[in-house]
């Protein structure tokens, strides 16, 4: 059950954060657009009636903000956007409306949360994702080269492609 006085929703982007908060005791609403700086977001939340709880959607900005809020003693829920229901007919999507929706769902304890990984776990995830991206890039490049050669009627048939022998065949061949 929601126990904090103020519920805060943040719509976090690469260059700015839209914040919307509701004071549950007075009904007062606070909103702001904050240039992305984790310290400024934490300071804005600290100026609200306390205690406060914050929610934002997981995304490419990672978990730096969640860790900073938790370190400041502010409860933070990182929501799984893929598990959040969208109201039927809700086609207008603005940063302010998204932040408002997060704050209200947080107050109702209706947010599907993701676990915030520690720094080591996040670093391992980043490394794994980077490796997967590089492997995918390599495969696309190999396919482009093979398709280019095939369009010119050049086919390697002396064993498996992309081996040392194939590399030697590629580098020693004159393509006209």
PDB file of C-alpha atoms in Angstrom:
ATOM      1  CA  UNK A   1       0.000   0.000   0.000  1.00  0.00           C
ATOM      2  CA  UNK A   2       1.195   3.491  -0.871  1.00  0.00           C
ATOM      3  CA  UNK A   3       2.428   5.145   2.322  1.00  0.00           C
ATOM      4  CA  UNK A   4       4.209   8.302   1.139  1.00  0.00           C
ATOM      5  CA  UNK A   5       2.582  11.720   1.113  1.00  0.00           C
ATOM      6  CA  UNK A   6       3.620  12.681  -2.432  1.00  0.00           C
ATOM      7  CA  UNK A   7       3.601  10.527  -5.544  1.00  0.00           C
ATOM      8  CA  UNK A   8       5.867  11.604  -8.389  1.00  0.00           C
ATOM      9  CA  UNK A   9       5.853  10.496 -12.010  1.00  0.00           C
ATOM     10  CA  UNK A  10       8.822  11.196 -14.243  1.00  0.00           C
ATOM     11  CA  UNK A  11       8.910  10.939 -18.016  1.00  0.00           C
ATOM     12  CA  UNK A  12      12.655  10.586 -18.531  1.00  0.00           C
ATOM     13  CA  UNK A  13      14.330  11.304 -21.861  1.00  0.00           C
ATOM     14  CA  UNK A  14      17.929  11.751 -22.961  1.00  0.00           C
ATOM     15  CA  UNK A  15      17.892  15.547 -22.680  1.00  0.00           C
ATOM     16  CA  UNK A  16      15.014  16.376 -20.355  1.00  0.00           C
ATOM     17  CA  UNK A  17      12.733  14.988 -17.679  1.00  0.00           C
ATOM     18  CA  UNK A  18       9.102  15.952 -17.296  1.00  0.00           C
ATOM     19  CA  UNK A  19       7.992  15.697 -13.679  1.00  0.00           C
ATOM     20  CA  UNK A  20       4.469  15.632 -12.251  1.00  0.00           C
ATOM     21  CA  UNK A  21       3.663  15.201  -8.557  1.00  0.00           C
ATOM     22  CA  UNK A  22       0.570  14.980  -6.410  1.00  0.00           C
ATOM     23  CA  UNK A  23       0.502  15.833  -2.710  1.00  0.00           C
ATOM     24  CA  UNK A  24      -1.950  13.296  -1.311  1.00  0.00           C
ATOM     25  CA  UNK A  25      -2.792  15.422   1.754  1.00  0.00           C
ATOM     26  CA  UNK A  26      -3.562  18.746   0.093  1.00  0.00           C
ATOM     27  CA  UNK A  27      -4.264  17.692  -3.483  1.00  0.00           C
ATOM     28  CA  UNK A  28      -1.683  20.214  -4.664  1.00  0.00           C
ATOM     29  CA  UNK A  29      -0.062  19.411  -7.996  1.00  0.00           C
ATOM     30  CA  UNK A  30       3.532  20.181  -8.883  1.00  0.00           C
ATOM     31  CA  UNK A  31       4.981  19.908 -12.376  1.00  0.00           C
ATOM     32  CA  UNK A  32       8.193  20.923 -14.064  1.00  0.00           C
ATOM     33  CA  UNK A  33      10.448  20.191 -16.991  1.00  0.00           C
ATOM     34  CA  UNK A  34      13.980  19.526 -15.782  1.00  0.00           C
ATOM     35  CA  UNK A  35      17.021  19.511 -18.036  1.00  0.00           C
ATOM     36  CA  UNK A  36      18.572  16.114 -17.638  1.00  0.00           C
ATOM     37  CA  UNK A  37      20.809  16.164 -14.643  1.00  0.00           C
ATOM     38  CA  UNK A  38      20.284  13.504 -12.020  1.00  0.00           C
ATOM     39  CA  UNK A  39      21.187  15.850  -9.169  1.00  0.00           C
ATOM     40  CA  UNK A  40      18.589  18.405 -10.328  1.00  0.00           C
ATOM     41  CA  UNK A  41      15.860  15.751 -10.474  1.00  0.00           C
ATOM     42  CA  UNK A  42      16.722  14.544  -6.963  1.00  0.00           C
ATOM     43  CA  UNK A  43      16.774  18.159  -5.692  1.00  0.00           C
ATOM     44  CA  UNK A  44      13.344  18.830  -7.276  1.00  0.00           C
ATOM     45  CA  UNK A  45      11.853  15.760  -5.594  1.00  0.00           C
ATOM     46  CA  UNK A  46      13.403  16.761  -2.245  1.00  0.00           C
ATOM     47  CA  UNK A  47      11.619  20.150  -2.426  1.00  0.00           C
ATOM     48  CA  UNK A  48       8.237  18.392  -2.540  1.00  0.00           C
ATOM     49  CA  UNK A  49       6.218  17.579   0.593  1.00  0.00           C
ATOM     50  CA  UNK A  50       7.891  14.525   2.132  1.00  0.00           C
ATOM     51  CA  UNK A  51       7.943  11.606   2.221  1.00  0.00           C
ATOM     52  CA  UNK A  52       7.754  11.175  -1.541  1.00  0.00           C
ATOM     53  CA  UNK A  53       7.908   8.175  -3.852  1.00  0.00           C
ATOM     54  CA  UNK A  54       8.935   8.345  -7.508  1.00  0.00           C
ATOM     55  CA  UNK A  55       8.146   6.259 -10.567  1.00  0.00           C
ATOM     56  CA  UNK A  56       9.530   6.273 -14.088  1.00  0.00           C
ATOM     57  CA  UNK A  57       9.548   3.813 -16.970  1.00  0.00           C
ATOM     58  CA  UNK A  58      12.559   1.618 -17.612  1.00  0.00           C
ATOM     59  CA  UNK A  59      14.328   2.622 -20.787  1.00  0.00           C
ATOM     60  CA  UNK A  60      17.623   3.506 -22.425  1.00  0.00           C
ATOM     61  CA  UNK A  61      18.564   5.980 -19.685  1.00  0.00           C
ATOM     62  CA  UNK A  62      19.338   3.066 -17.379  1.00  0.00           C
ATOM     63  CA  UNK A  63      19.116   3.010 -13.613  1.00  0.00           C
ATOM     64  CA  UNK A  64      21.382   5.903 -12.574  1.00  0.00           C
ATOM     65  CA  UNK A  65      18.396   8.014 -11.545  1.00  0.00           C
ATOM     66  CA  UNK A  66      16.818   5.192  -9.523  1.00  0.00           C
ATOM     67  CA  UNK A  67      20.065   4.624  -7.626  1.00  0.00           C
ATOM     68  CA  UNK A  68      20.479   8.356  -6.943  1.00  0.00           C
ATOM     69  CA  UNK A  69      16.917   8.642  -5.607  1.00  0.00           C
ATOM     70  CA  UNK A  70      17.326   5.548  -3.436  1.00  0.00           C
ATOM     71  CA  UNK A  71      20.627   6.867  -2.110  1.00  0.00           C
ATOM     72  CA  UNK A  72      18.813  10.106  -1.179  1.00  0.00           C
ATOM     73  CA  UNK A  73      16.298   8.042   0.815  1.00  0.00           C
ATOM     74  CA  UNK A  74      13.498   8.398  -1.743  1.00  0.00           C
ATOM     75  CA  UNK A  75      11.609   5.272  -2.762  1.00  0.00           C
ATOM     76  CA  UNK A  76      11.801   4.779  -6.518  1.00  0.00           C
ATOM     77  CA  UNK A  77       9.830   2.332  -8.653  1.00  0.00           C
ATOM     78  CA  UNK A  78      11.112   1.654 -12.153  1.00  0.00           C
ATOM     79  CA  UNK A  79       8.115   0.472 -14.149  1.00  0.00           C
ATOM     80  CA  UNK A  80       8.149  -2.132 -16.905  1.00  0.00           C
ATOM     81  CA  UNK A  81       6.560  -0.289 -19.851  1.00  0.00           C
ATOM     82  CA  UNK A  82       5.765  -3.515 -21.704  1.00  0.00           C
ATOM     83  CA  UNK A  83       3.591  -4.699 -18.793  1.00  0.00           C
ATOM     84  CA  UNK A  84       1.667  -1.469 -18.309  1.00  0.00           C
ATOM     85  CA  UNK A  85      -1.866  -1.371 -19.620  1.00  0.00           C
ATOM     86  CA  UNK A  86      -2.918   1.533 -21.803  1.00  0.00           C
ATOM     87  CA  UNK A  87      -6.486   2.785 -21.479  1.00  0.00           C
ATOM     88  CA  UNK A  88      -8.608   2.173 -24.590  1.00  0.00           C
ATOM     89  CA  UNK A  89      -8.813   5.279 -26.720  1.00  0.00           C
ATOM     90  CA  UNK A  90      -5.772   6.891 -25.077  1.00  0.00           C
ATOM     91  CA  UNK A  91      -4.034   7.940 -28.269  1.00  0.00           C
ATOM     92  CA  UNK A  92      -2.738  11.344 -27.191  1.00  0.00           C
ATOM     93  CA  UNK A  93       0.683  10.814 -25.689  1.00  0.00           C
ATOM     94  CA  UNK A  94       2.536  13.725 -24.116  1.00  0.00           C
ATOM     95  CA  UNK A  95       5.376  13.768 -21.632  1.00  0.00           C
ATOM     96  CA  UNK A  96       3.239  15.520 -19.020  1.00  0.00           C
ATOM     97  CA  UNK A  97       0.375  13.028 -19.385  1.00  0.00           C
ATOM     98  CA  UNK A  98       2.822  10.110 -19.155  1.00  0.00           C
ATOM     99  CA  UNK A  99       4.360  11.549 -15.960  1.00  0.00           C
ATOM    100  CA  UNK A 100       0.893  12.192 -14.515  1.00  0.00           C
ATOM    101  CA  UNK A 101      -0.219   8.645 -15.312  1.00  0.00           C
ATOM    102  CA  UNK A 102       2.879   7.192 -13.627  1.00  0.00           C
ATOM    103  CA  UNK A 103       2.301   9.251 -10.467  1.00  0.00           C
ATOM    104  CA  UNK A 104      -1.330   8.164 -10.246  1.00  0.00           C
ATOM    105  CA  UNK A 105      -0.515   4.482 -10.871  1.00  0.00           C
ATOM    106  CA  UNK A 106       2.225   4.686  -8.241  1.00  0.00           C
ATOM    107  CA  UNK A 107      -0.270   6.048  -5.708  1.00  0.00           C
ATOM    108  CA  UNK A 108      -2.593   3.129  -6.528  1.00  0.00           C
ATOM    109  CA  UNK A 109       0.275   0.583  -6.346  1.00  0.00           C
ATOM    110  CA  UNK A 110      -0.595  -0.453  -9.902  1.00  0.00           C
ATOM    111  CA  UNK A 111       2.874  -0.294 -11.451  1.00  0.00           C
ATOM    112  CA  UNK A 112       4.606  -3.475 -12.614  1.00  0.00           C
ATOM    113  CA  UNK A 113       8.138  -2.868 -11.339  1.00  0.00           C
ATOM    114  CA  UNK A 114      11.454  -4.100 -12.641  1.00  0.00           C
ATOM    115  CA  UNK A 115      14.328  -4.889 -10.325  1.00  0.00           C
ATOM    116  CA  UNK A 116      17.073  -2.286 -10.328  1.00  0.00           C
ATOM    117  CA  UNK A 117      20.355  -4.140 -10.885  1.00  0.00           C
ATOM    118  CA  UNK A 118      23.474  -3.213  -8.962  1.00  0.00           C
ATOM    119  CA  UNK A 119      26.359  -1.576 -10.843  1.00  0.00           C
ATOM    120  CA  UNK A 120      28.155  -4.864 -11.549  1.00  0.00           C
ATOM    121  CA  UNK A 121      25.020  -6.530 -12.888  1.00  0.00           C
ATOM    122  CA  UNK A 122      24.226  -3.542 -15.105  1.00  0.00           C
ATOM    123  CA  UNK A 123      27.813  -3.499 -16.418  1.00  0.00           C
ATOM    124  CA  UNK A 124      27.573  -7.216 -17.261  1.00  0.00           C
ATOM    125  CA  UNK A 125      24.247  -6.626 -19.048  1.00  0.00           C
ATOM    126  CA  UNK A 126      25.759  -3.728 -21.005  1.00  0.00           C
ATOM    127  CA  UNK A 127      28.729  -5.853 -22.015  1.00  0.00           C
ATOM    128  CA  UNK A 128      26.478  -8.710 -23.120  1.00  0.00           C
ATOM    129  CA  UNK A 129      24.258  -6.343 -25.138  1.00  0.00           C
ATOM    130  CA  UNK A 130      27.299  -4.716 -26.749  1.00  0.00           C
ATOM    131  CA  UNK A 131      28.710  -8.129 -27.693  1.00  0.00           C
ATOM    132  CA  UNK A 132      25.358  -9.189 -29.171  1.00  0.00           C
ATOM    133  CA  UNK A 133      25.180  -5.927 -31.151  1.00  0.00           C
ATOM    134  CA  UNK A 134      28.690  -6.415 -32.542  1.00  0.00           C
ATOM    135  CA  UNK A 135      27.889 -10.024 -33.529  1.00  0.00           C
ATOM    136  CA  UNK A 136      24.735  -8.858 -35.328  1.00  0.00           C
ATOM    137  CA  UNK A 137      26.703  -6.087 -37.106  1.00  0.00           C
ATOM    138  CA  UNK A 138      29.336  -8.634 -38.173  1.00  0.00           C
ATOM    139  CA  UNK A 139      26.677 -10.985 -39.573  1.00  0.00           C
ATOM    140  CA  UNK A 140      25.029  -8.145 -41.527  1.00  0.00           C
ATOM    141  CA  UNK A 141      28.406  -7.115 -42.975  1.00  0.00           C
ATOM    142  CA  UNK A 142      29.207 -10.707 -43.974  1.00  0.00           C
ATOM    143  CA  UNK A 143      25.826 -11.043 -45.674  1.00  0.00           C
ATOM    144  CA  UNK A 144      26.374  -7.771 -47.562  1.00  0.00           C
ATOM    145  CA  UNK A 145      29.760  -8.945 -48.846  1.00  0.00           C
ATOM    146  CA  UNK A 146      28.419 -12.383 -49.828  1.00  0.00           C
ATOM    147  CA  UNK A 147      25.431 -10.823 -51.625  1.00  0.00           C
ATOM    148  CA  UNK A 148      27.688  -8.346 -53.452  1.00  0.00           C
ATOM    149  CA  UNK A 149      29.920 -11.181 -54.650  1.00  0.00           C
ATOM    150  CA  UNK A 150      26.930 -13.309 -55.609  1.00  0.00           C
ATOM    151  CA  UNK A 151      25.503 -10.480 -57.746  1.00  0.00           C
ATOM    152  CA  UNK A 152      28.803 -10.523 -59.616  1.00  0.00           C
ATOM    153  CA  UNK A 153      28.676 -14.305 -60.003  1.00  0.00           C
ATOM    154  CA  UNK A 154      31.504 -14.950 -57.524  1.00  0.00           C
ATOM    155  CA  UNK A 155      30.858 -17.863 -55.150  1.00  0.00           C
ATOM    156  CA  UNK A 156      33.299 -19.408 -52.675  1.00  0.00           C
ATOM    157  CA  UNK A 157      33.030 -23.188 -52.857  1.00  0.00           C
ATOM    158  CA  UNK A 158      36.182 -24.485 -51.170  1.00  0.00           C
ATOM    159  CA  UNK A 159      34.688 -25.188 -47.744  1.00  0.00           C
ATOM    160  CA  UNK A 160      33.087 -23.048 -45.063  1.00  0.00           C
ATOM    161  CA  UNK A 161      32.887 -19.311 -45.512  1.00  0.00           C
ATOM    162  CA  UNK A 162      34.508 -16.856 -43.107  1.00  0.00           C
ATOM    163  CA  UNK A 163      37.370 -19.165 -42.186  1.00  0.00           C
ATOM    164  CA  UNK A 164      41.083 -18.434 -42.631  1.00  0.00           C
ATOM    165  CA  UNK A 165      40.995 -20.149 -46.043  1.00  0.00           C
ATOM    166  CA  UNK A 166      38.002 -18.037 -47.095  1.00  0.00           C
ATOM    167  CA  UNK A 167      39.789 -14.892 -45.891  1.00  0.00           C
ATOM    168  CA  UNK A 168      42.845 -15.797 -47.957  1.00  0.00           C
ATOM    169  CA  UNK A 169      40.587 -16.414 -50.992  1.00  0.00           C
ATOM    170  CA  UNK A 170      38.909 -13.003 -50.481  1.00  0.00           C
ATOM    171  CA  UNK A 171      42.142 -11.031 -50.026  1.00  0.00           C
ATOM    172  CA  UNK A 172      44.011 -12.767 -52.848  1.00  0.00           C
ATOM    173  CA  UNK A 173      41.259 -12.369 -55.433  1.00  0.00           C
ATOM    174  CA  UNK A 174      41.036  -9.480 -57.897  1.00  0.00           C
ATOM    175  CA  UNK A 175      37.484  -8.233 -58.262  1.00  0.00           C
ATOM    176  CA  UNK A 176      36.630  -6.344 -61.439  1.00  0.00           C
TER     177      UNK A 176
END
